[in-house]
JSON list of C-alpha atoms in Angstrom, two decimals:
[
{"chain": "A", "resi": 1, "resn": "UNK", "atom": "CA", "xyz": [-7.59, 8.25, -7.51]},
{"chain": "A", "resi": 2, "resn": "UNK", "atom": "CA", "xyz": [-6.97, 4.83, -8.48]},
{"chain": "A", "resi": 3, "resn": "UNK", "atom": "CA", "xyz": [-4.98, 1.57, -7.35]},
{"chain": "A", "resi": 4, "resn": "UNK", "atom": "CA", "xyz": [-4.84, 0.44, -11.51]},
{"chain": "A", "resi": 5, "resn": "UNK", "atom": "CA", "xyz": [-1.24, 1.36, -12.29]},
{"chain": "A", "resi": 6, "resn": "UNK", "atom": "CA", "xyz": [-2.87, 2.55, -16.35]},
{"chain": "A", "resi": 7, "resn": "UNK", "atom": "CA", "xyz": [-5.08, 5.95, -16.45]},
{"chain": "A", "resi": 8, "resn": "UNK", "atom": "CA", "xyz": [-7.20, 7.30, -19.88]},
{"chain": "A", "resi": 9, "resn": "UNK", "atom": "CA", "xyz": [-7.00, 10.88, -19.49]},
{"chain": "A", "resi": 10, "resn": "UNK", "atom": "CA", "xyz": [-10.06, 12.77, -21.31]},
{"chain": "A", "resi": 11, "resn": "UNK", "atom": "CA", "xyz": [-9.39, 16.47, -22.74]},
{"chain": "A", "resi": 12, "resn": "UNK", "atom": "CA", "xyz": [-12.07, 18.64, -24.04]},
{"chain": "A", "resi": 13, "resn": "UNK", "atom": "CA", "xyz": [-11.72, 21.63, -25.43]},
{"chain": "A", "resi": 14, "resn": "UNK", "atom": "CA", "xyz": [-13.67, 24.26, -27.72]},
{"chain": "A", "resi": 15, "resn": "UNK", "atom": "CA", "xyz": [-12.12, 27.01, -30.42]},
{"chain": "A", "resi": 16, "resn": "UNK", "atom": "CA", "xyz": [-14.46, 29.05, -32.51]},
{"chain": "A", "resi": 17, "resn": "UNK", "atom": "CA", "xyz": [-11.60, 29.50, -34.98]},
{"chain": "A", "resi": 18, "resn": "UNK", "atom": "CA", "xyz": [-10.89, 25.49, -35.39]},
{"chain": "A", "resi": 19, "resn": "UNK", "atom": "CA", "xyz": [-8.98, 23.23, -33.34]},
{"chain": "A", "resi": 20, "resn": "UNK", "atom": "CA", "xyz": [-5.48, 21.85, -34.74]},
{"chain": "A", "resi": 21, "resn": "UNK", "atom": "CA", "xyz": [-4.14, 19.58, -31.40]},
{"chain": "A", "resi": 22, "resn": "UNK", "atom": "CA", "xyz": [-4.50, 18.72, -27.69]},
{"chain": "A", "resi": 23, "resn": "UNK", "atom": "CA", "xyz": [-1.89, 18.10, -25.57]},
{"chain": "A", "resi": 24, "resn": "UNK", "atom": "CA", "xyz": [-1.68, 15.82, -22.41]},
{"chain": "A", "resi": 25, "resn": "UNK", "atom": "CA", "xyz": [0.58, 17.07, -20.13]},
{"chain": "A", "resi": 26, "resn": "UNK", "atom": "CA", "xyz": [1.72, 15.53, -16.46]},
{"chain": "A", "resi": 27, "resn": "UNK", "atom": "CA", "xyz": [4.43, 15.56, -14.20]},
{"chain": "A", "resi": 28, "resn": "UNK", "atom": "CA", "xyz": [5.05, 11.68, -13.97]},
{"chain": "A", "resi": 29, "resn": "UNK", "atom": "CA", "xyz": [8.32, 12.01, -15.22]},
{"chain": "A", "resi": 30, "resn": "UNK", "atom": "CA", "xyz": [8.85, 15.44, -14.61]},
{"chain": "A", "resi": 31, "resn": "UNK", "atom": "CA", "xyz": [6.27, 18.35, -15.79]},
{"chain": "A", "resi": 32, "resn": "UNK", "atom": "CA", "xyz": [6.33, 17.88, -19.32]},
{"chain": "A", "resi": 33, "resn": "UNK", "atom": "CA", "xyz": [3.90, 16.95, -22.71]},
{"chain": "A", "resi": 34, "resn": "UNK", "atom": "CA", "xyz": [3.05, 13.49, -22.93]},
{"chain": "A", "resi": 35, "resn": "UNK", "atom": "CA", "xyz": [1.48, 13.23, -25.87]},
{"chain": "A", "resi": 36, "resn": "UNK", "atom": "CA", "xyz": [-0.90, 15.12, -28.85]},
{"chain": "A", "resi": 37, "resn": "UNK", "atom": "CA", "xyz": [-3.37, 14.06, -31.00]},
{"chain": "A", "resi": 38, "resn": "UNK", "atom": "CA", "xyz": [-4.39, 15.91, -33.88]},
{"chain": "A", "resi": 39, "resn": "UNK", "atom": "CA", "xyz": [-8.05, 17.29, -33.57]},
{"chain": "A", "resi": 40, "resn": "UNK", "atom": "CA", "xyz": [-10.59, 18.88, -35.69]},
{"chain": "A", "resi": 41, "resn": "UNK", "atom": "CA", "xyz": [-13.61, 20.92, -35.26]},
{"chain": "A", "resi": 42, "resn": "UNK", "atom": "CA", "xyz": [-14.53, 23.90, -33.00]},
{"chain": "A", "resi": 43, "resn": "UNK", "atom": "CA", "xyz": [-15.01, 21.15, -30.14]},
{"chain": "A", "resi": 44, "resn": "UNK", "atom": "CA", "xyz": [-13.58, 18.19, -29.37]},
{"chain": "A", "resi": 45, "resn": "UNK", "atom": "CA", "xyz": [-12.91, 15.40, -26.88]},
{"chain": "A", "resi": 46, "resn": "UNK", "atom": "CA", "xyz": [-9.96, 13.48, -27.09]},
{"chain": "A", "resi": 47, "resn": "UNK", "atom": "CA", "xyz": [-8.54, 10.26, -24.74]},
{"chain": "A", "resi": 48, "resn": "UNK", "atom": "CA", "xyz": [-4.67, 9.57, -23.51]},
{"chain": "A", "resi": 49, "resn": "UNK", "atom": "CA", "xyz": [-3.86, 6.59, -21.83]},
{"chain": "A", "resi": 50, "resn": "UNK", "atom": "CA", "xyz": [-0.49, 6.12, -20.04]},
{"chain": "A", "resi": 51, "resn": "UNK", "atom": "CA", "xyz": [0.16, 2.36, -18.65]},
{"chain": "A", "resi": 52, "resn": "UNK", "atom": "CA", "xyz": [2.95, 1.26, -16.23]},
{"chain": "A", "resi": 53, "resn": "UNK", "atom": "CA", "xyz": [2.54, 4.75, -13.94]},
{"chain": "A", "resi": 54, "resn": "UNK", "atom": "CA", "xyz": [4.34, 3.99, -10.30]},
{"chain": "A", "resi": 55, "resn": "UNK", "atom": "CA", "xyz": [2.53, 4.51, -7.19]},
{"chain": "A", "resi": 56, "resn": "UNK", "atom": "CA", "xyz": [2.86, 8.35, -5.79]},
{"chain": "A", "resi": 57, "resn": "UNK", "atom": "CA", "xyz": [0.78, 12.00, -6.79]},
{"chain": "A", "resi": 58, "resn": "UNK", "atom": "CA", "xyz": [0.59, 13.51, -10.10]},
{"chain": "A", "resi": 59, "resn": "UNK", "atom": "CA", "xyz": [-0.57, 16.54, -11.62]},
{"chain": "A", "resi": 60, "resn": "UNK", "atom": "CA", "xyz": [-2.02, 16.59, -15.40]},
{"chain": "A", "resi": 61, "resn": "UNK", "atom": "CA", "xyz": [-3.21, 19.41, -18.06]},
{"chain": "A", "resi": 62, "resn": "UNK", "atom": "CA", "xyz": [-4.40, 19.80, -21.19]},
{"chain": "A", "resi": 63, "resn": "UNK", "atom": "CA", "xyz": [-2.74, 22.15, -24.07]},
{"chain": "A", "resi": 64, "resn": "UNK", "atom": "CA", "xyz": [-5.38, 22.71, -26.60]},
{"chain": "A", "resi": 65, "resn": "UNK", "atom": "CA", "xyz": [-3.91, 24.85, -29.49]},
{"chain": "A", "resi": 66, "resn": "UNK", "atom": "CA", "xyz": [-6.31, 26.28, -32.50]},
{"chain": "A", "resi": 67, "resn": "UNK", "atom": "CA", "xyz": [-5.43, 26.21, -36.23]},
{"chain": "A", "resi": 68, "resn": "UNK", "atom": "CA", "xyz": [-3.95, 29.72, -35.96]},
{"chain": "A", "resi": 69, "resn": "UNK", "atom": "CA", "xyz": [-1.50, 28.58, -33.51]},
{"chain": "A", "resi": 70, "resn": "UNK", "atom": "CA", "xyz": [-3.24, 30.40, -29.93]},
{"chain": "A", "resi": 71, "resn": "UNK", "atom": "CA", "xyz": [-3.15, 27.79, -27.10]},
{"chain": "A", "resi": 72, "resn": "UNK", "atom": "CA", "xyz": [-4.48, 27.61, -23.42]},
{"chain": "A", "resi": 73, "resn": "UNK", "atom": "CA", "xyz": [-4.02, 24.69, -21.03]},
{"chain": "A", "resi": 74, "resn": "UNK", "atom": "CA", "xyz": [-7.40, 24.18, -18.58]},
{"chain": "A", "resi": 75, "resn": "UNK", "atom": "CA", "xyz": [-8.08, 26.47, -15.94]},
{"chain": "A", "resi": 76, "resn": "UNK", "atom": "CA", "xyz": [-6.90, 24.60, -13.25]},
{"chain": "A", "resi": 77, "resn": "UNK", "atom": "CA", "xyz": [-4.45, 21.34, -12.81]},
{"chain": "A", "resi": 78, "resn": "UNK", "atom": "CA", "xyz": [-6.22, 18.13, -12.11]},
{"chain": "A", "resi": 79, "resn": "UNK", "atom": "CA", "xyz": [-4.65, 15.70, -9.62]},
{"chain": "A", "resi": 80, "resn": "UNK", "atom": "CA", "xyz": [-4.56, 11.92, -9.11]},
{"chain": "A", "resi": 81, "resn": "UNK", "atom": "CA", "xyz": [-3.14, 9.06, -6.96]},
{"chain": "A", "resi": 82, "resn": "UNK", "atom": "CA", "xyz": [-1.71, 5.76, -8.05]},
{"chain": "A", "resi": 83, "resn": "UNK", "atom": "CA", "xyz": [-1.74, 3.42, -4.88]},
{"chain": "A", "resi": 84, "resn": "UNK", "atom": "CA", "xyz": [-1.55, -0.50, -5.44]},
{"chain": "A", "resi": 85, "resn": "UNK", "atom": "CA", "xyz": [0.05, -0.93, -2.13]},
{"chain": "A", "resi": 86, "resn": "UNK", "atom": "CA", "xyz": [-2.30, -2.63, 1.29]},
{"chain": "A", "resi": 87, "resn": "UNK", "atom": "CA", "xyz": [-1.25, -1.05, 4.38]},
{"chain": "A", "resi": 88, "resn": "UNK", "atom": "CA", "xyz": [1.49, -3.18, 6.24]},
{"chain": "A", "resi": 89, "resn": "UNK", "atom": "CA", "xyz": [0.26, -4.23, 9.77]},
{"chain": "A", "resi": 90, "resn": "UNK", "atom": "CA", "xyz": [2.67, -5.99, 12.62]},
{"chain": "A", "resi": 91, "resn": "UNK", "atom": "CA", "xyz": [0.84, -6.65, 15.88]},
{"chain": "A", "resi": 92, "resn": "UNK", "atom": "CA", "xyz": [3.29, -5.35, 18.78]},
{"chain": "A", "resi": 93, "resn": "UNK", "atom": "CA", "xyz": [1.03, -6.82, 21.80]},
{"chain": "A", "resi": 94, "resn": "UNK", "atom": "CA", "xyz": [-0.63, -9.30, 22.57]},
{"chain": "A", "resi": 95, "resn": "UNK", "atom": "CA", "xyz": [1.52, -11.45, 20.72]},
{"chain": "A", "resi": 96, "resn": "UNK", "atom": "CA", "xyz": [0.74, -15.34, 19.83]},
{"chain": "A", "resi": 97, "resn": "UNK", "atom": "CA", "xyz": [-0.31, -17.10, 22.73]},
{"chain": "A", "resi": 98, "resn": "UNK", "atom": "CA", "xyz": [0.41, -14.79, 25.40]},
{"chain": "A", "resi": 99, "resn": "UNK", "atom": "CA", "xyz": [-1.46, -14.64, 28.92]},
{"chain": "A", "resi": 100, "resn": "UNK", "atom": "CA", "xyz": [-2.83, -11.55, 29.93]},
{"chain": "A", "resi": 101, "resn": "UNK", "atom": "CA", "xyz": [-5.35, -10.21, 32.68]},
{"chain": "A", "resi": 102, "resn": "UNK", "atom": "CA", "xyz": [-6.83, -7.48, 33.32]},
{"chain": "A", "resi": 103, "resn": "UNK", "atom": "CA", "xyz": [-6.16, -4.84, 31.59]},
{"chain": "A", "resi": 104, "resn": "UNK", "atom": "CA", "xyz": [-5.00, -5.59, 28.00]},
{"chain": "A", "resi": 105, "resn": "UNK", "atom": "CA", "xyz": [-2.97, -3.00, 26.18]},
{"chain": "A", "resi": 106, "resn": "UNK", "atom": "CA", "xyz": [-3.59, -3.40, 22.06]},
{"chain": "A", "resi": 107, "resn": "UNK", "atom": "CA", "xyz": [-1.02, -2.08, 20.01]},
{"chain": "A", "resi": 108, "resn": "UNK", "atom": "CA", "xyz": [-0.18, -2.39, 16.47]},
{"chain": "A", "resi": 109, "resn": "UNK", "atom": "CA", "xyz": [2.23, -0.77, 13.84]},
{"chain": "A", "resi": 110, "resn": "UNK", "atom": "CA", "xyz": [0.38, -0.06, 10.45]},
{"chain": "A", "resi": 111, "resn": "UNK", "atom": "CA", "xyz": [1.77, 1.91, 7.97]},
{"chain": "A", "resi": 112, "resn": "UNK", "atom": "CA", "xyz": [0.46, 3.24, 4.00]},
{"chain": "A", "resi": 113, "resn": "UNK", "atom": "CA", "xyz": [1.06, 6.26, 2.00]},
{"chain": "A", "resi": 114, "resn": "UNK", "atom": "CA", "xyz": [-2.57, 6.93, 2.10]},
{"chain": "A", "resi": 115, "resn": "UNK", "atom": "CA", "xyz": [-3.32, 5.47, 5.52]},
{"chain": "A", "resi": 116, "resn": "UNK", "atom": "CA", "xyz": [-7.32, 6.05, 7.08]},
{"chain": "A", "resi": 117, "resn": "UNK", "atom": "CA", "xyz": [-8.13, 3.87, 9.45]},
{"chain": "A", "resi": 118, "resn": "UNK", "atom": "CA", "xyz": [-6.60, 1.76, 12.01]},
{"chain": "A", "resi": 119, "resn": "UNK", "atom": "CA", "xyz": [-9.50, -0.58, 13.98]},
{"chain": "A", "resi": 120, "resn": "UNK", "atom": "CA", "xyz": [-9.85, -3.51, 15.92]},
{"chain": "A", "resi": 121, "resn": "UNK", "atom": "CA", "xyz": [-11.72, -6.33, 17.03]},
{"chain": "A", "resi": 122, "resn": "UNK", "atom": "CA", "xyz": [-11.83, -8.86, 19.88]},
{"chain": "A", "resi": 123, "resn": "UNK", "atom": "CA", "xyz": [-13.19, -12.56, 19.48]},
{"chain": "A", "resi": 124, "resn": "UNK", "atom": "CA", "xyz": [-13.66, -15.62, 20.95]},
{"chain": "A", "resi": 125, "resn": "UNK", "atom": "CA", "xyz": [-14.94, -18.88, 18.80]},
{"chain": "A", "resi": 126, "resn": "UNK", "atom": "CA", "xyz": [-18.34, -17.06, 17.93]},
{"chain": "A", "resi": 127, "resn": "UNK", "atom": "CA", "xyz": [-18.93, -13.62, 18.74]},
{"chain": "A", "resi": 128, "resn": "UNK", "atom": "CA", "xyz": [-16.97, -10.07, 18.51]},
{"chain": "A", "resi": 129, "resn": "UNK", "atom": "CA", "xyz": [-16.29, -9.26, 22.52]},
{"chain": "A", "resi": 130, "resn": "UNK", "atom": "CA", "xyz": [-14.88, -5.58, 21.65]},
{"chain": "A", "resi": 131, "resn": "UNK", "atom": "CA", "xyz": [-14.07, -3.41, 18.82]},
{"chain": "A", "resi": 132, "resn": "UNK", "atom": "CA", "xyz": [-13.06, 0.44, 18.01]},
{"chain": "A", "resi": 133, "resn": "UNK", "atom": "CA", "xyz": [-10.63, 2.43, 16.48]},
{"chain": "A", "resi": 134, "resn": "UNK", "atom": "CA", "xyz": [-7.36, 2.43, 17.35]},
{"chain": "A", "resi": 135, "resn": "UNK", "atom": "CA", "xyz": [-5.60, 5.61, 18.60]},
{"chain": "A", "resi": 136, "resn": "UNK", "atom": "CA", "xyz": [-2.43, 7.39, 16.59]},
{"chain": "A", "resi": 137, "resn": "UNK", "atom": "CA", "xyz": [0.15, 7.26, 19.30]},
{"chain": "A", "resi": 138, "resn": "UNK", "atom": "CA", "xyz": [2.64, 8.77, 16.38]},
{"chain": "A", "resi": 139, "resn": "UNK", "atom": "CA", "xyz": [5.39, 6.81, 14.32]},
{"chain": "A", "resi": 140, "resn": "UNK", "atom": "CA", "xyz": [2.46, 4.72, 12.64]},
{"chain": "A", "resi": 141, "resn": "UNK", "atom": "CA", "xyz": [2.39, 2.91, 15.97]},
{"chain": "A", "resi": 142, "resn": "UNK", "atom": "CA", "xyz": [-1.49, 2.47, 17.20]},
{"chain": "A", "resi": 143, "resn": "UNK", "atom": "CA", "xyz": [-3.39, 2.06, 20.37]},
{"chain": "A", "resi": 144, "resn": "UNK", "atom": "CA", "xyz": [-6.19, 0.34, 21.72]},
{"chain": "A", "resi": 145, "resn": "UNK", "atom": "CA", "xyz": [-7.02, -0.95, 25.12]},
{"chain": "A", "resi": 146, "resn": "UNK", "atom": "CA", "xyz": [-9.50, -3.98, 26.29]},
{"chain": "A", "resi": 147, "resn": "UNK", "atom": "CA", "xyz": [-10.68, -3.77, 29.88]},
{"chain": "A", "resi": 148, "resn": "UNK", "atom": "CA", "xyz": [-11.72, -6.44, 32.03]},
{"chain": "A", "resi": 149, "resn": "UNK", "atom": "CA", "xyz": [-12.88, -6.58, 35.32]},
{"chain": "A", "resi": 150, "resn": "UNK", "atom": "CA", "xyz": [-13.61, -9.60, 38.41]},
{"chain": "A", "resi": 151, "resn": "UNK", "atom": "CA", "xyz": [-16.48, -10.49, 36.93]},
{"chain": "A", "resi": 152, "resn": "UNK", "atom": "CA", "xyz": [-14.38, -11.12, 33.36]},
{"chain": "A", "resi": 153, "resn": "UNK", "atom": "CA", "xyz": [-15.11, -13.99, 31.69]},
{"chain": "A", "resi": 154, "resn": "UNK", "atom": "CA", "xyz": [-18.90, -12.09, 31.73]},
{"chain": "A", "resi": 155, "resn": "UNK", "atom": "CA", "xyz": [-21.22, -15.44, 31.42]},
{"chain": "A", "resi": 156, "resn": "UNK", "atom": "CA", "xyz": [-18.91, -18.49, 30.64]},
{"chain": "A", "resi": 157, "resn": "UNK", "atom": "CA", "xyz": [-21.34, -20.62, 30.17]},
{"chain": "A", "resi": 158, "resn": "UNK", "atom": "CA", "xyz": [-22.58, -18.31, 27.32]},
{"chain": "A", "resi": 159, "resn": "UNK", "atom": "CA", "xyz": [-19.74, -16.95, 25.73]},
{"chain": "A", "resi": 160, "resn": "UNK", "atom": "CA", "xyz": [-15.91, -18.23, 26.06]},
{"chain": "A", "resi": 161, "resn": "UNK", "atom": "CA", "xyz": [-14.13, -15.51, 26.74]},
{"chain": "A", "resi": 162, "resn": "UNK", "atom": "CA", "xyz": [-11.30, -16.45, 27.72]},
{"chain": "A", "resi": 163, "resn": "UNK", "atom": "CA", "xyz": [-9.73, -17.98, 24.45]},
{"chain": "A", "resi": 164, "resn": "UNK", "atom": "CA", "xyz": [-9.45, -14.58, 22.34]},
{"chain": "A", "resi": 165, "resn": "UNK", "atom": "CA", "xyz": [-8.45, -13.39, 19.18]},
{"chain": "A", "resi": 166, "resn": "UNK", "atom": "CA", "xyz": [-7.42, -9.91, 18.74]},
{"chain": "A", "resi": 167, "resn": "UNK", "atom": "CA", "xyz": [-7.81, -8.74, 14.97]},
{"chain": "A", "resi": 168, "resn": "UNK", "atom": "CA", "xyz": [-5.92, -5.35, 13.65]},
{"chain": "A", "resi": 169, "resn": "UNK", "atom": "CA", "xyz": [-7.78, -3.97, 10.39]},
{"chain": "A", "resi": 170, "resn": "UNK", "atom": "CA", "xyz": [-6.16, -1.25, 8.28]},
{"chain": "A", "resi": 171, "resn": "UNK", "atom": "CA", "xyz": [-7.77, 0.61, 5.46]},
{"chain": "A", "resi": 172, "resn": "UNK", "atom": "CA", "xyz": [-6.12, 3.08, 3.26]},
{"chain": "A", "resi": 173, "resn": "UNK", "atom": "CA", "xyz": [-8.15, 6.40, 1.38]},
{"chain": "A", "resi": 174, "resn": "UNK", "atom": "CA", "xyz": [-7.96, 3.99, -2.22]},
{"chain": "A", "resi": 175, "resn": "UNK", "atom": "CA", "xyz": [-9.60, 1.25, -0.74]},
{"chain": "A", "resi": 176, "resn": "UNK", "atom": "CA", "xyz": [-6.84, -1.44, 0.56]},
{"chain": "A", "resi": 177, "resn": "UNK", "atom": "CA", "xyz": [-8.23, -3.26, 3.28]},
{"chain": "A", "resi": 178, "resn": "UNK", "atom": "CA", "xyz": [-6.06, -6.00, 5.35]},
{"chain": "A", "resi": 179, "resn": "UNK", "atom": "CA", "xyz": [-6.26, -7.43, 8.67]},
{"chain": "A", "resi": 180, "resn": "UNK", "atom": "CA", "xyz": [-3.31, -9.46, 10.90]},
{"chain": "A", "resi": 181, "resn": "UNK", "atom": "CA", "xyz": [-4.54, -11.53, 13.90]},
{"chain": "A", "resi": 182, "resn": "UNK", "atom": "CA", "xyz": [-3.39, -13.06, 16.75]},
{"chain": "A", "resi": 183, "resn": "UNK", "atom": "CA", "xyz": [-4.40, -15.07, 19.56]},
{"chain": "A", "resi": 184, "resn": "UNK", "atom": "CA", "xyz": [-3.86, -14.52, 23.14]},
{"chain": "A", "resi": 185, "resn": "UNK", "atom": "CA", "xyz": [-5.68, -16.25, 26.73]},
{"chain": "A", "resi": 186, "resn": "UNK", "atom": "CA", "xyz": [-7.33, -14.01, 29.52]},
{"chain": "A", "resi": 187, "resn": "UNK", "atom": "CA", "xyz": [-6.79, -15.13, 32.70]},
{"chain": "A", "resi": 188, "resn": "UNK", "atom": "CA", "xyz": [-7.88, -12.71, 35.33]}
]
């Protein structure tokens, strides 16, 4: 799996009789050879490298054929991902500036092909207050939930707790990592 949109393919195969040609094929535009290079020797290792491949899943093989024309692909298909796309994130609630008590309900829409994580963090000026993962309610729309009690701000002579800033991360399986923000006031 990669997020680079170019991929070297390596092929290896052996022949006691002699090898004549390897074969790259994949199903990026439909499951079909992409290209051969003429080989030599009863083993050999050979490179393909396709640039410009869009983001999605792909299959690849190699065809090695021998000098008296018998041919074999691998064993088994090999499979890759092309993803140069971050996950998307919109914050649903709190939104900029609103005032909330209590109870705050954190939700967020985050969407990627490869989507893995969906977390969150609550600040003030200087520390992290709360953080976790954020539940799949379904639809990429995700869930989280501060609680606060009477005795909310805890110490406000220590920490300012009041001024917050709720923080959405989202991570996909390749890597992407972004984060959206927003800043709300808890007045309980």
């Amino acid at each position: 799996n990669t997020t680079s949109i170019n991929v070297t393919f390596v092929c290896n195969a052996t022949d006691a009789s002699g090898l004549k040609n390897i074969t790259l094929w994949t199903n990026i535009t439909g499951w079909s050879a992409n290209a051969t290079n003429i080989v030599t020797g009863t083993s050999n290792e050979t490179n393909f490298t396709i640039n410009n491949i869009s983001d999605g899943d792909y299959i690849w093989n190699c065809l090695a054929v021998d000098i008296y024309e018998n041919n074999a692909f691998a064993s088994a298909n090999y499979t890759f991902t092309i993803d140069t796309i971050d996950p998307i994130i919109n914050i649903i609630t709190p939104v900029q500036d609103d005032i909330v008590g209590w109870t705050v309900l954190l939700r967020a829409n985050a969407s990627d092909a490869n989507l893995d994580n969906v977390r969150y963090e609550i600040r003030n000026s200087t520390d992290i207050i709360d953080f976790g993962d954020m539940n799949n309610l379904g639809n990429n729309v995700f869930n989280g939930t501060l609680y606060t009690n009477a005795t909310w701000p805890y110490n406000n002579s220590i920490i300012n707790s009041t001024n917050l800033t709720f923080i959405v991360y989202a991570n996909d399986t390749l890597g992407h990592i972004v984060n959206l923000s927003t800043n709300f006031t808890l007045d309980n």
